[in-house]
CSV table of C-alpha atoms in Angstrom, one decimal:
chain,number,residue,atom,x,y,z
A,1,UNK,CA,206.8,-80.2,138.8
A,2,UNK,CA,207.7,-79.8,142.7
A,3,UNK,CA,204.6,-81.2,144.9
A,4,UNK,CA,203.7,-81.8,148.1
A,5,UNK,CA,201.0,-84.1,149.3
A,6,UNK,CA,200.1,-84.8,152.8
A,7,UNK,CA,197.8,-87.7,154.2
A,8,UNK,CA,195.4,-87.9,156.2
A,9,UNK,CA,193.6,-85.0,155.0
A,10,UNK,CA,192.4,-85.0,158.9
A,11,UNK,CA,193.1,-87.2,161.8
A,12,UNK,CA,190.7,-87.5,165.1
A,13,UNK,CA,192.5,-89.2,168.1
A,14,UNK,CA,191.6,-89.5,171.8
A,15,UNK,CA,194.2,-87.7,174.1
A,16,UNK,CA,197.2,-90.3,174.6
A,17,UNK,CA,197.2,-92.1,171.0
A,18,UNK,CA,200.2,-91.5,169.2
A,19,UNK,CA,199.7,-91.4,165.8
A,20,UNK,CA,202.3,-90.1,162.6
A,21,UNK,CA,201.3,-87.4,159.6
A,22,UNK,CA,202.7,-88.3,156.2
A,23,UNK,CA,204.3,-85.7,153.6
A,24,UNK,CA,205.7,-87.0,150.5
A,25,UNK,CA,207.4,-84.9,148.3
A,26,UNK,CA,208.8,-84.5,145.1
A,27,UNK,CA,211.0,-81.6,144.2
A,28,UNK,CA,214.1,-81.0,141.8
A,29,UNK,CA,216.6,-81.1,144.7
A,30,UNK,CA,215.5,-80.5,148.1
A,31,UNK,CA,217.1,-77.5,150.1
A,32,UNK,CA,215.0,-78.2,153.1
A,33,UNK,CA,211.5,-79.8,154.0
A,34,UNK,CA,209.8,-77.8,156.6
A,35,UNK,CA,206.9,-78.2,159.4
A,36,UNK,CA,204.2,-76.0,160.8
A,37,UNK,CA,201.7,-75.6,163.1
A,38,UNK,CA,198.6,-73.6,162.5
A,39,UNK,CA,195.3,-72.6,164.3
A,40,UNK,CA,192.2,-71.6,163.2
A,41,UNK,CA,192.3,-67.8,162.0
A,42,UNK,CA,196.4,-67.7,162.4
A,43,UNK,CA,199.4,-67.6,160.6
A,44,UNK,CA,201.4,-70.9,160.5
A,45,UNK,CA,204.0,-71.5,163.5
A,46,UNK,CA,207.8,-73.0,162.7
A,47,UNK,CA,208.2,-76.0,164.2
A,48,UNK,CA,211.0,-78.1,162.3
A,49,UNK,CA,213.3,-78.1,159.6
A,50,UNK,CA,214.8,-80.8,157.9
A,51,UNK,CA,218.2,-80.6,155.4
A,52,UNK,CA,218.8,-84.5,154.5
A,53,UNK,CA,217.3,-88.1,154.3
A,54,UNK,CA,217.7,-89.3,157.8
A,55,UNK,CA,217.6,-86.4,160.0
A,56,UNK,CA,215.4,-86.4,163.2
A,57,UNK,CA,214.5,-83.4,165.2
A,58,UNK,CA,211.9,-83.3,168.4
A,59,UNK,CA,210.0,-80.6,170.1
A,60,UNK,CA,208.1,-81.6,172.9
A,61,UNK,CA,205.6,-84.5,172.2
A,62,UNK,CA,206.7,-83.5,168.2
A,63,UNK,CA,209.3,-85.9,166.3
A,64,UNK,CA,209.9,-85.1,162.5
A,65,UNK,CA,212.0,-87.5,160.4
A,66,UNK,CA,213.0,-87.4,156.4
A,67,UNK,CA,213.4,-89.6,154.3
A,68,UNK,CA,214.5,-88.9,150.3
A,69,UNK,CA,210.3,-89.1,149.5
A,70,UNK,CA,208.7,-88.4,152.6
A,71,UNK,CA,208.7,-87.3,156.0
A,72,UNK,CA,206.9,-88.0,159.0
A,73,UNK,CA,205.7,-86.1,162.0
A,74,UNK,CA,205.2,-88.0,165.1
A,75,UNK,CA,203.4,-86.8,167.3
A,76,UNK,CA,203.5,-88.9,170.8
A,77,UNK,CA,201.0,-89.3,173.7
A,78,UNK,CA,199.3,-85.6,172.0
A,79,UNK,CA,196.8,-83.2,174.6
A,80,UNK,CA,194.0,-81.4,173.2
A,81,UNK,CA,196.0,-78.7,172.5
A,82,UNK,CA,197.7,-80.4,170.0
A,83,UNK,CA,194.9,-79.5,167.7
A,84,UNK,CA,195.7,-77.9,164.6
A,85,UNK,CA,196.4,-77.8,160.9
A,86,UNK,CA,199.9,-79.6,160.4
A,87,UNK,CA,201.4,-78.0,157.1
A,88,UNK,CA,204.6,-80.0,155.3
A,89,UNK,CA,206.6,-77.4,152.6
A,90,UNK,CA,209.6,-77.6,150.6
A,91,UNK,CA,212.2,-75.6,149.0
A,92,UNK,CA,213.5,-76.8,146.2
A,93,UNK,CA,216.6,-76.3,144.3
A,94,UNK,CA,215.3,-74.9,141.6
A,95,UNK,CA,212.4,-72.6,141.7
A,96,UNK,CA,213.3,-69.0,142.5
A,97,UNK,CA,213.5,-70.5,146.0
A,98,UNK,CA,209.8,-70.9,146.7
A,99,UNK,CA,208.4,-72.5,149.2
A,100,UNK,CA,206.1,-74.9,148.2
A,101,UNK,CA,203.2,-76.3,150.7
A,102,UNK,CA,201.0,-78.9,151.2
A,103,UNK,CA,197.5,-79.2,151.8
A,104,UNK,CA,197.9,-79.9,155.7
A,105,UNK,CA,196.7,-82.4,158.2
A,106,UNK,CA,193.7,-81.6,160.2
A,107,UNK,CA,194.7,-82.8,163.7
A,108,UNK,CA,191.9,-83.2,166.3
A,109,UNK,CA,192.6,-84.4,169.8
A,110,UNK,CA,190.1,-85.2,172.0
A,111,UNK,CA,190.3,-85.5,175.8
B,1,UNK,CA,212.4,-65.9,167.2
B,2,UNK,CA,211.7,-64.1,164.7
B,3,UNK,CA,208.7,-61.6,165.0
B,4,UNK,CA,206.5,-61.0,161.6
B,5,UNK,CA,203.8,-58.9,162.4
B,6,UNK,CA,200.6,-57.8,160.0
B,7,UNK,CA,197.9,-55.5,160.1
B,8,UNK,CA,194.8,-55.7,159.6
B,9,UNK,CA,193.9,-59.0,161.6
B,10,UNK,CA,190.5,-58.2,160.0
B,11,UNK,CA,188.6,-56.1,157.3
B,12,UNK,CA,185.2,-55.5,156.1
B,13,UNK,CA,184.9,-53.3,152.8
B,14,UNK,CA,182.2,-53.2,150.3
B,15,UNK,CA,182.8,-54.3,146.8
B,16,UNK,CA,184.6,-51.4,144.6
B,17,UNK,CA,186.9,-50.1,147.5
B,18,UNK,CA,190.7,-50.6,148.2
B,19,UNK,CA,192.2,-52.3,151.1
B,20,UNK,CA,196.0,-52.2,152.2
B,21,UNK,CA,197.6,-55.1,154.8
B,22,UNK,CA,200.4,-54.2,156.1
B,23,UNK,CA,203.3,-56.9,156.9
B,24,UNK,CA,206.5,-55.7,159.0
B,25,UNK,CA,209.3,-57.6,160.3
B,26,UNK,CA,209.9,-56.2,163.9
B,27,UNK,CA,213.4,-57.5,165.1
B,28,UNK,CA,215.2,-58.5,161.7
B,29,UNK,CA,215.7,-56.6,157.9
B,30,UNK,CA,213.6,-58.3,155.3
B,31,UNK,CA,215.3,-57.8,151.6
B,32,UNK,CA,212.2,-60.4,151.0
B,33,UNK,CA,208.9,-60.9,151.7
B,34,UNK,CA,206.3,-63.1,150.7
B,35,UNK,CA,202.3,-63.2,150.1
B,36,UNK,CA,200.3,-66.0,150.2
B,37,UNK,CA,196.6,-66.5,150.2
B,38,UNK,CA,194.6,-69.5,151.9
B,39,UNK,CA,191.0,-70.4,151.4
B,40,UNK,CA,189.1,-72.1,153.7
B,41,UNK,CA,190.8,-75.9,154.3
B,42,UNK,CA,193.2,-75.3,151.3
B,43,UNK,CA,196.8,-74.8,151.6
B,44,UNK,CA,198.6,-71.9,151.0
B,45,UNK,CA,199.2,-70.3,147.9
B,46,UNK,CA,202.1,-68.3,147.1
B,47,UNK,CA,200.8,-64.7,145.3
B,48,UNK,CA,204.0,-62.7,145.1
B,49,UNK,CA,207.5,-61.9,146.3
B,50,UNK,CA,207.9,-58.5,147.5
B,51,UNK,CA,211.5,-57.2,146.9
B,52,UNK,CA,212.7,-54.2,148.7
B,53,UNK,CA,213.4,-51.6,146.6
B,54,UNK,CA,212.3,-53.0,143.1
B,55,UNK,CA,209.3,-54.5,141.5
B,56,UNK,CA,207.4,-57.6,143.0
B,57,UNK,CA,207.2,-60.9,141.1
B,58,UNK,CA,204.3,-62.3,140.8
B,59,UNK,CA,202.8,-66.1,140.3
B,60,UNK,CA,201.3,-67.4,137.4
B,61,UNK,CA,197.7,-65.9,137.5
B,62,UNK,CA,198.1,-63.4,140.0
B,63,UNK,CA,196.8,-59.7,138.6
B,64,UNK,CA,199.4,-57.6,139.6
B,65,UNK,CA,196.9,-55.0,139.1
B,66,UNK,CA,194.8,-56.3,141.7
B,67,UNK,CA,196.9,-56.8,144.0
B,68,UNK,CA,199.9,-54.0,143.8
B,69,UNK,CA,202.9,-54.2,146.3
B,70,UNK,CA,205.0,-52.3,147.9
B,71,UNK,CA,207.9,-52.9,149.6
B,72,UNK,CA,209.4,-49.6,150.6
B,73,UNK,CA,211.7,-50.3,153.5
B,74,UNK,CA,213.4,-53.2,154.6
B,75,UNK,CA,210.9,-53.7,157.5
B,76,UNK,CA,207.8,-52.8,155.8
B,77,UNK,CA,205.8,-54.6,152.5
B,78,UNK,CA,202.4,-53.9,151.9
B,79,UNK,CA,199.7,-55.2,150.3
B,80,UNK,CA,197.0,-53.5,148.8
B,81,UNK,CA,193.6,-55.0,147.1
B,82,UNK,CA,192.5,-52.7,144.6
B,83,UNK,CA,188.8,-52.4,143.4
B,84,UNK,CA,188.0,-56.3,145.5
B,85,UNK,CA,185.0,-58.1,144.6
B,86,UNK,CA,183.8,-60.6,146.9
B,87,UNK,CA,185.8,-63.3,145.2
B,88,UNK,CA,188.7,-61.6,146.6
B,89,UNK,CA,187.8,-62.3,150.4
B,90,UNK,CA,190.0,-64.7,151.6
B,91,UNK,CA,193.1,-65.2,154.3
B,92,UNK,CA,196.5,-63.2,152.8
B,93,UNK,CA,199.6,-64.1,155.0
B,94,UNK,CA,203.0,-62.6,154.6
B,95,UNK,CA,206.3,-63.8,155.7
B,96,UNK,CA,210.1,-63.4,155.6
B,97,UNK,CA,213.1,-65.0,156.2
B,98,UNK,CA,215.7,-63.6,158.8
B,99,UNK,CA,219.0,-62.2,157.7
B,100,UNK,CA,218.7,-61.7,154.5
B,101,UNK,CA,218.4,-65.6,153.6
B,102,UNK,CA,217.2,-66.7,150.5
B,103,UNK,CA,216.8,-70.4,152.3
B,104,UNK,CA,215.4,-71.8,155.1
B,105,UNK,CA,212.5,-71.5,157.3
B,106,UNK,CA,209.5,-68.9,156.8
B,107,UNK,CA,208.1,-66.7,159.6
B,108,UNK,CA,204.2,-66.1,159.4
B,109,UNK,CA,202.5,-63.2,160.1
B,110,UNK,CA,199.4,-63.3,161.9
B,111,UNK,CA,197.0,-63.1,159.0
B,112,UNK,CA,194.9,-60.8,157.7
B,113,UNK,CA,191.5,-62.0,156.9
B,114,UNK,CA,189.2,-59.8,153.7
B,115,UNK,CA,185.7,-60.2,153.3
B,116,UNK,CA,184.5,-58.2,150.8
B,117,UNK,CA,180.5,-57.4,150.9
């Protein structure tokens, strides 16, 4: 069965410590692993999406990396308003071409 | 990018009475759209896929009595919550992918939060 599990289930740091948000995966054949951003009472935000093991992409103070079991979300030097729910999905290959998500990461910056 | 937009941000109804959310895709055609509900601190859970033109398919579990669909125009899928109970407030979201993809990236509507009295 195609899963998604993310750790930690929330993460407090002061404003300037970079820390990293785990997603492991497991899926029948991945199409693409995907990142989001979302705040209280809105719909998640795009941020990244990943194809293969060993692709990087950045936004900002935002670095996401795959591997073939996890992938990470870096998140470098972060401000206040960094705070959100971090959510990891995935599409498998199989499926109907759902989109599968985790729980998220609780992110809490604080100045 | 892509705009999904939905409405209601928020209802109130009392328990017995039907609500419709309305999700639209504003600068793209959506052959697909999908419905997900999230309760508090949990992740989001896929209900349905709304197919323009034909029948939704629903997930395991999901009444599709309760919670018919339409999806009537390539722009436009709605939602609707028929006789909700309280244990049907919760956060629905709808989304889409642009140009007709069945891969990639979702885009999220704003949500539309139910609390049924």
């Amino acid at each position: 069965e195609d899963q998604v599990t993310q750790s930690p289930e929330a993460l407090r740091l002061q404003e300037g410590e970079s820390s990293s948000l785990n997603c492991s995966y497991t899926v029948s054949g991945l199409r693409g692993l995907f990142w989001y951003r979302q705040d209280p009472g809105k719909g998640p935000e795009f941020l990244f999406t990943l194809y293969s093991a060993g692709e990087e992409k950045e936004k900002e103070r935002l670095k996401a990396t795959l591997t073939k079991k996890e992938s990470f979300l870096h998140i470098t030097a972060p401000k206040p308003e960094d705070s959100a729910t971090y959510l990891c999905a995935v599409q498998a290959e199989t499926g109907g071409f759902k989109t599968i998500f985790g729980a998220g990461t609780r992110l809490f910056v604080k100045a | 990018g892509a705009v999904v937009s939905q409405h209601p941000s928020r209802v109130i109804c009392k328990s017995g009475t039907s609500v419709k959310i309305e999700c639209r895709s504003l600068d793209f055609q959506a052959t697909t759209m999908f419905w997900y509900r999230q309760f508090p601190k949990q992740s989001l859970m896929l209900m349905a896929t709304s197919n323009e033109g034909s029948k939704a398919t629903y997930e395991q579990g999901v009444e599709k009595d309760k919670f018919l669909i339409n999806h009537a125009s390539l722009t436009l899928s709605t939602l609707t919550v028929t006789s909700a109970h309280p244990e049907d407030s919760s956060f629905y979201i709808c989304s889409a992918r642009t140009g007709g993809s069945l891969t990639g990236e979702l885009f999220f509507g704003e949500g539309s939060r139910l609390t049924v009295l």
